[in-house]
Amino acid sequence: MYVKYTLNDLRRNRGVNSSLLVVLVLSAFLMASGAMVMERTLGSVNALFDQAKPPHFLQMHKGAYDEAALDAFATAHPEIDSWLIEDMVGYDSAAIAWVRPGTTESGTLSASLIDNLFVTQNTAFDFLLDADSTMAYPADGETFVPVAYQQRFGLQAGDELRIRTDVGIEDFVIGGFVRDSQMASSLSSATRFLVSNADFERLRTTGGSSEIIVEYRLADPAQTSNFQAAYESDQSLPKNGQAVTGDMIRIINAISDGLVAIALMFVSLLLISIALLNVRFVIRGTLQDEVHQIGAMKAIGLPNSTISGLYLSKYSAMTLIACVIGGGLAVIASQALTSGMQASYATAPVTALTFLAPIAALVLVFLVVIAICRRVLRIINRIEVVSALVHGSTLNEHQTARRAKRLARRVRRSAFASYGGGDLGRRISLVDLRTEVGQWMLLPLVFMLAVVLITLPTNLLTTFQSPKFVTYMGAPESDLRIDLQFSDDLEQVREEAETALATDSRLAQVRRFANELVETRGIEGWESMRVEVGDYSGDTIQYLRGGPPSTGEIALSVLNADRFGVDVDEAFTVRRDGSEMPLTVSGIYQDITSGGQTAKMSGDATGVVTGYIYYATTSAGQDPTAIATNYGDQFPAMTVVPMGEYVSQTLSYVTNAFFNAAVLAIVFAIGVAALITTLNLTLRIAREKRRSGILSALGFSGSELAAQLRFKAILAVVIGTVLGVVVAATLGEALVGAAISLAGLGISSLAFIPNPLLVYVAYPLLLIAVGTISAVAVSSRLRRGDTSAWLRA
Amino acid sequence: MTLSEAPTTSPALVTTALEKSYHSTEPPTRVLNGIDLAVRQGEFLAVMGASGSGKSTLLYCISGMDRPTAGNVRLGDLDLTELSDRDMSRTRLTKMGFIFQQAYFLSNFNLRDNILLPALKAQPKERAEVEARVDAMLQRFGIAHVADHGITQVSGGQLQRASICRALATKPAVLFADEPTGALNSSMTLDVLDALTGVHRDGTTIMMVTHDPACAARADRVVYLRDGLLVDELDLGTWHQADTSRRDGELLSWLRDHDF
């Protein structure tokens, strides 16, 4: 009986059922896709880590170092499983060009801001793997290029790579592409090219900057933080570059790709909310429409559970179909979504979790939808036979009386009391909306959610893309960022550069900050900490709490303040040049650079300086890009970039993920808004047949009836959209802020930097337009209406 | 005899070869088979016939609530079958009034607002005049005391009298009534019939569909519909209280001839 009823009903109410099915399919699809992308991402990263064996701790360093001290340290620490020193030669992106033989296609890598490091294949661990996940060994004259560059510049095997060295051009043939477990994530500030031993030795002597990475694998990776503390407390070891732990590598990799999965999950959660609202609305409407049948079934003695079962079987069947279709689509979509990821990392092995993750997500969707259906279907228990058969009402006597009393109170005052001869149709519509507010709730709710759905990813995108985002990167707002990394002639280059900057009339203001290594007391004793030392007077960076450091003070990043358990006005001791300095914490700021662990002091650097950063503001009318190019040419050792470019490149992977999420959200929001508006208004027309018949008989034309429906729909859409904008700007910001804070990136309080024109004007207008078009399309059916049929309904 | 030739004064409403078929059934159902009918200015015409004879369809086609398949309908100088939806609606608003078997009212408005609605739509600029007219009618039909009540708070008879008020509020040329007493008990039926008779006396043309001989006996003329065709008519003349039993007898005997 259940199957027969379900099939008949699905056939009879094809329009309503198919719209509902589409929303359910989309919800199931997104939920399953999110789960699959998440599982594949983690699987890919883990698979790459298994094969490539990245270090558990690494320390970058430029310039001279004491190799004997490293040997002694290794001997003294039996927890080290193996260790190595990797020699690298760095070349500026502008010095590397590519050419496709036999064609006119060519280009340079100058758009890339990250360091290009040429290395040879390691022998013990930290391997660079090719497309087959095997260790790549380039022949002489051949190079293996990072997968990230392959994707970004469209490089192919067989292309030529030309490096401009001090003695001329070095030509390489691209033999393939390598996946780099350590530097795969684009949050990484460097990337590695693989060359043969002979080529490496030649490159080392023909220019380029020499760097090393000291890498360790530990017998027990859980001991990494103790090991790091031990390394950092040893003064004789090289450490003027970044120190990175394996966990950080893993987290950064997972976060940058996991964002796509999180975005998908977010979109699917909103869609499920919409689907549930819709299911509730459709079930209530169906019960109202079929109240006579329900009354008859009750009258012949069918128990409530059997009647509910009839309806539940239909919605269970629909949800099941939706989950199957959604799951099938998710398999296809997630393959497309993870193909880029699998190229950067490794093909994730298929495990039980590969199947269980999406199935669990689909089961969750199914159970939630069915739970809501069961809840709504409880109405059937309350339906009374006489009310249903005689009055066609789902309400019992008590409820009917209460409703009549409420309505009587409401209509006592004339609806035309303040009518001054305007549009009568609108007046009637407003009265309808006021008295039937419950039945018109779905549209505003859906549009509110749709606005939130569209706005949040876009707000995140514009926030991370905004030049003002530097305030979350522990940097002042400025037009140019000049980075002078450690080199043997650092001080000489600095002096020359500062002279040039000071006399440059195109620059209004230049601030210099030195990267100094100081020590501070951690859990395991003294450990190194990077401090940016310089002039913090005036309005430089934004502080979450407190203010800029003056003499005797230090400002800490959020993650450092958490790590050391200190807050504003509390004491904090550092060791600088061997002597302890008691300081007070002046302020706490947000910073996502250097793993979020930075600090700021005012004055001049007195200890070990590993580099300098300058922030310059240009004079009015000056082009930061032109100035950047100019200085880049003049001082090859410096990385000079316009601030916007710095933010966008550093965060390119994150912003790409947000961009994809934003596009996806817009497509889904528009689709769902159109679908639900159509479905809702179609049902309203069916439900308002009697009303339409009465008004038509009284002399309202089909166009006027259509205009009334349009007016009500558009008003509901506008109210929902406006509410959505308010919710997205207030609650949405708080929600996303909390999620970002939990991600441990170093941002604990995110304020959106929205594009007001886009999110407050264009998006709302777009949604209102979608609602309007749907309303116009559906309401036009009223023009062809049949008054006598409406009255007989 | 052609039934349409009956009027002696100028006709208010004329149908010529009116046909209506419904194509939603298989085979299509032909409900009206070519109706020629004329209703005189100020006449009270009753249409009778068995269930399914096409009485209500005739009324809906004449009033433009349903589109005839063929033939035409003239209201005064106006060919209704030529009108656009918009013009037909306007004509219904300003020249026609309706009373249905069920009281079709908007539940979101009180009784008085329901009555005011078409009149305000027809004369939006003359609100004071419209309200005065409606209030006078509420008094006349004895429902002024329930004017601000919701439609679920009044009796069926009061609702049907409110229907008459609403139908008259726009001062229509023709009043259509579709089984106006079908859902009422006998005392309420009498109330409504008295009200209709009063309206007719004021000069309003009425076309009423009914299967109740007591209602039809109030009409000046009764036509009989069978299988979508007008087959006979009975001229009863103007109704007077004193004449009731003669009219009833004449009508019942005529109906018996039609196996009613």
XYZ file of C-alpha atoms in Angstrom, chain A residues 404 407-408 411-421 424 428 431-432 435-436 690-691 694-704 786-788 791-792, chain B residues 22 60 64-66 85-86 89-90 92-93 98 100 102 104-110 112-114 116-118 120-121 124-125 127 148-150 152-153 166:
76
model
C -11.540 32.144 14.723
C -9.067 36.307 13.260
C -12.206 38.018 14.553
C -10.604 41.907 11.318
C -12.631 44.040 13.725
C -10.799 47.127 12.594
C -11.559 47.928 8.967
C -8.762 47.135 6.541
C -9.818 50.209 4.583
C -9.877 52.593 7.563
C -6.857 54.433 6.286
C -7.447 53.733 2.593
C -7.061 56.915 0.587
C -7.795 55.682 -2.918
C -6.519 48.435 -3.767
C -5.508 43.581 0.038
C -3.783 42.523 4.780
C -3.179 38.977 3.499
C -2.951 37.704 8.630
C -1.137 34.835 6.897
C -10.683 30.131 -3.795
C -9.396 33.629 -3.040
C -13.677 35.320 -5.443
C -11.618 38.322 -6.480
C -11.920 37.397 -10.146
C -15.704 37.077 -9.827
C -15.792 40.483 -8.160
C -13.989 42.060 -11.104
C -10.242 41.762 -10.498
C -8.507 40.808 -13.755
C -5.947 38.005 -14.048
C -3.198 40.636 -14.399
C -4.312 42.293 -11.187
C -10.238 29.971 -14.940
C -12.489 31.771 -12.472
C -15.218 29.158 -12.371
C -14.426 28.908 -7.323
C -15.263 25.234 -7.541
C -14.844 20.741 -21.660
C -20.557 31.349 -15.712
C -17.448 35.845 -18.452
C -16.137 33.736 -15.582
C -15.863 30.928 -18.081
C -9.663 39.561 -19.758
C -9.070 43.034 -18.410
C -13.154 41.950 -15.442
C -14.014 45.649 -15.570
C -17.997 42.242 -14.202
C -16.971 44.836 -11.637
C -22.936 37.804 -8.115
C -23.258 32.151 -5.068
C -21.651 29.160 -0.975
C -17.526 33.277 -1.105
C -15.920 35.811 1.183
C -12.334 36.709 2.016
C -11.644 35.468 5.527
C -9.012 38.138 6.203
C -11.630 40.902 6.041
C -14.727 41.631 8.123
C -18.369 45.243 5.822
C -14.890 45.285 4.212
C -15.898 42.325 2.045
C -16.945 47.487 0.383
C -14.195 45.810 -1.637
C -15.769 45.692 -5.154
C -14.209 50.722 -3.645
C -12.484 49.130 -6.593
C -11.880 54.436 -5.581
C -12.230 58.217 -5.528
C -15.023 56.439 -0.774
C -17.439 44.314 11.836
C -17.655 40.580 12.470
C -15.418 38.030 10.855
C -16.905 32.767 10.577
C -18.830 34.615 13.255
C -21.870 43.054 -2.019
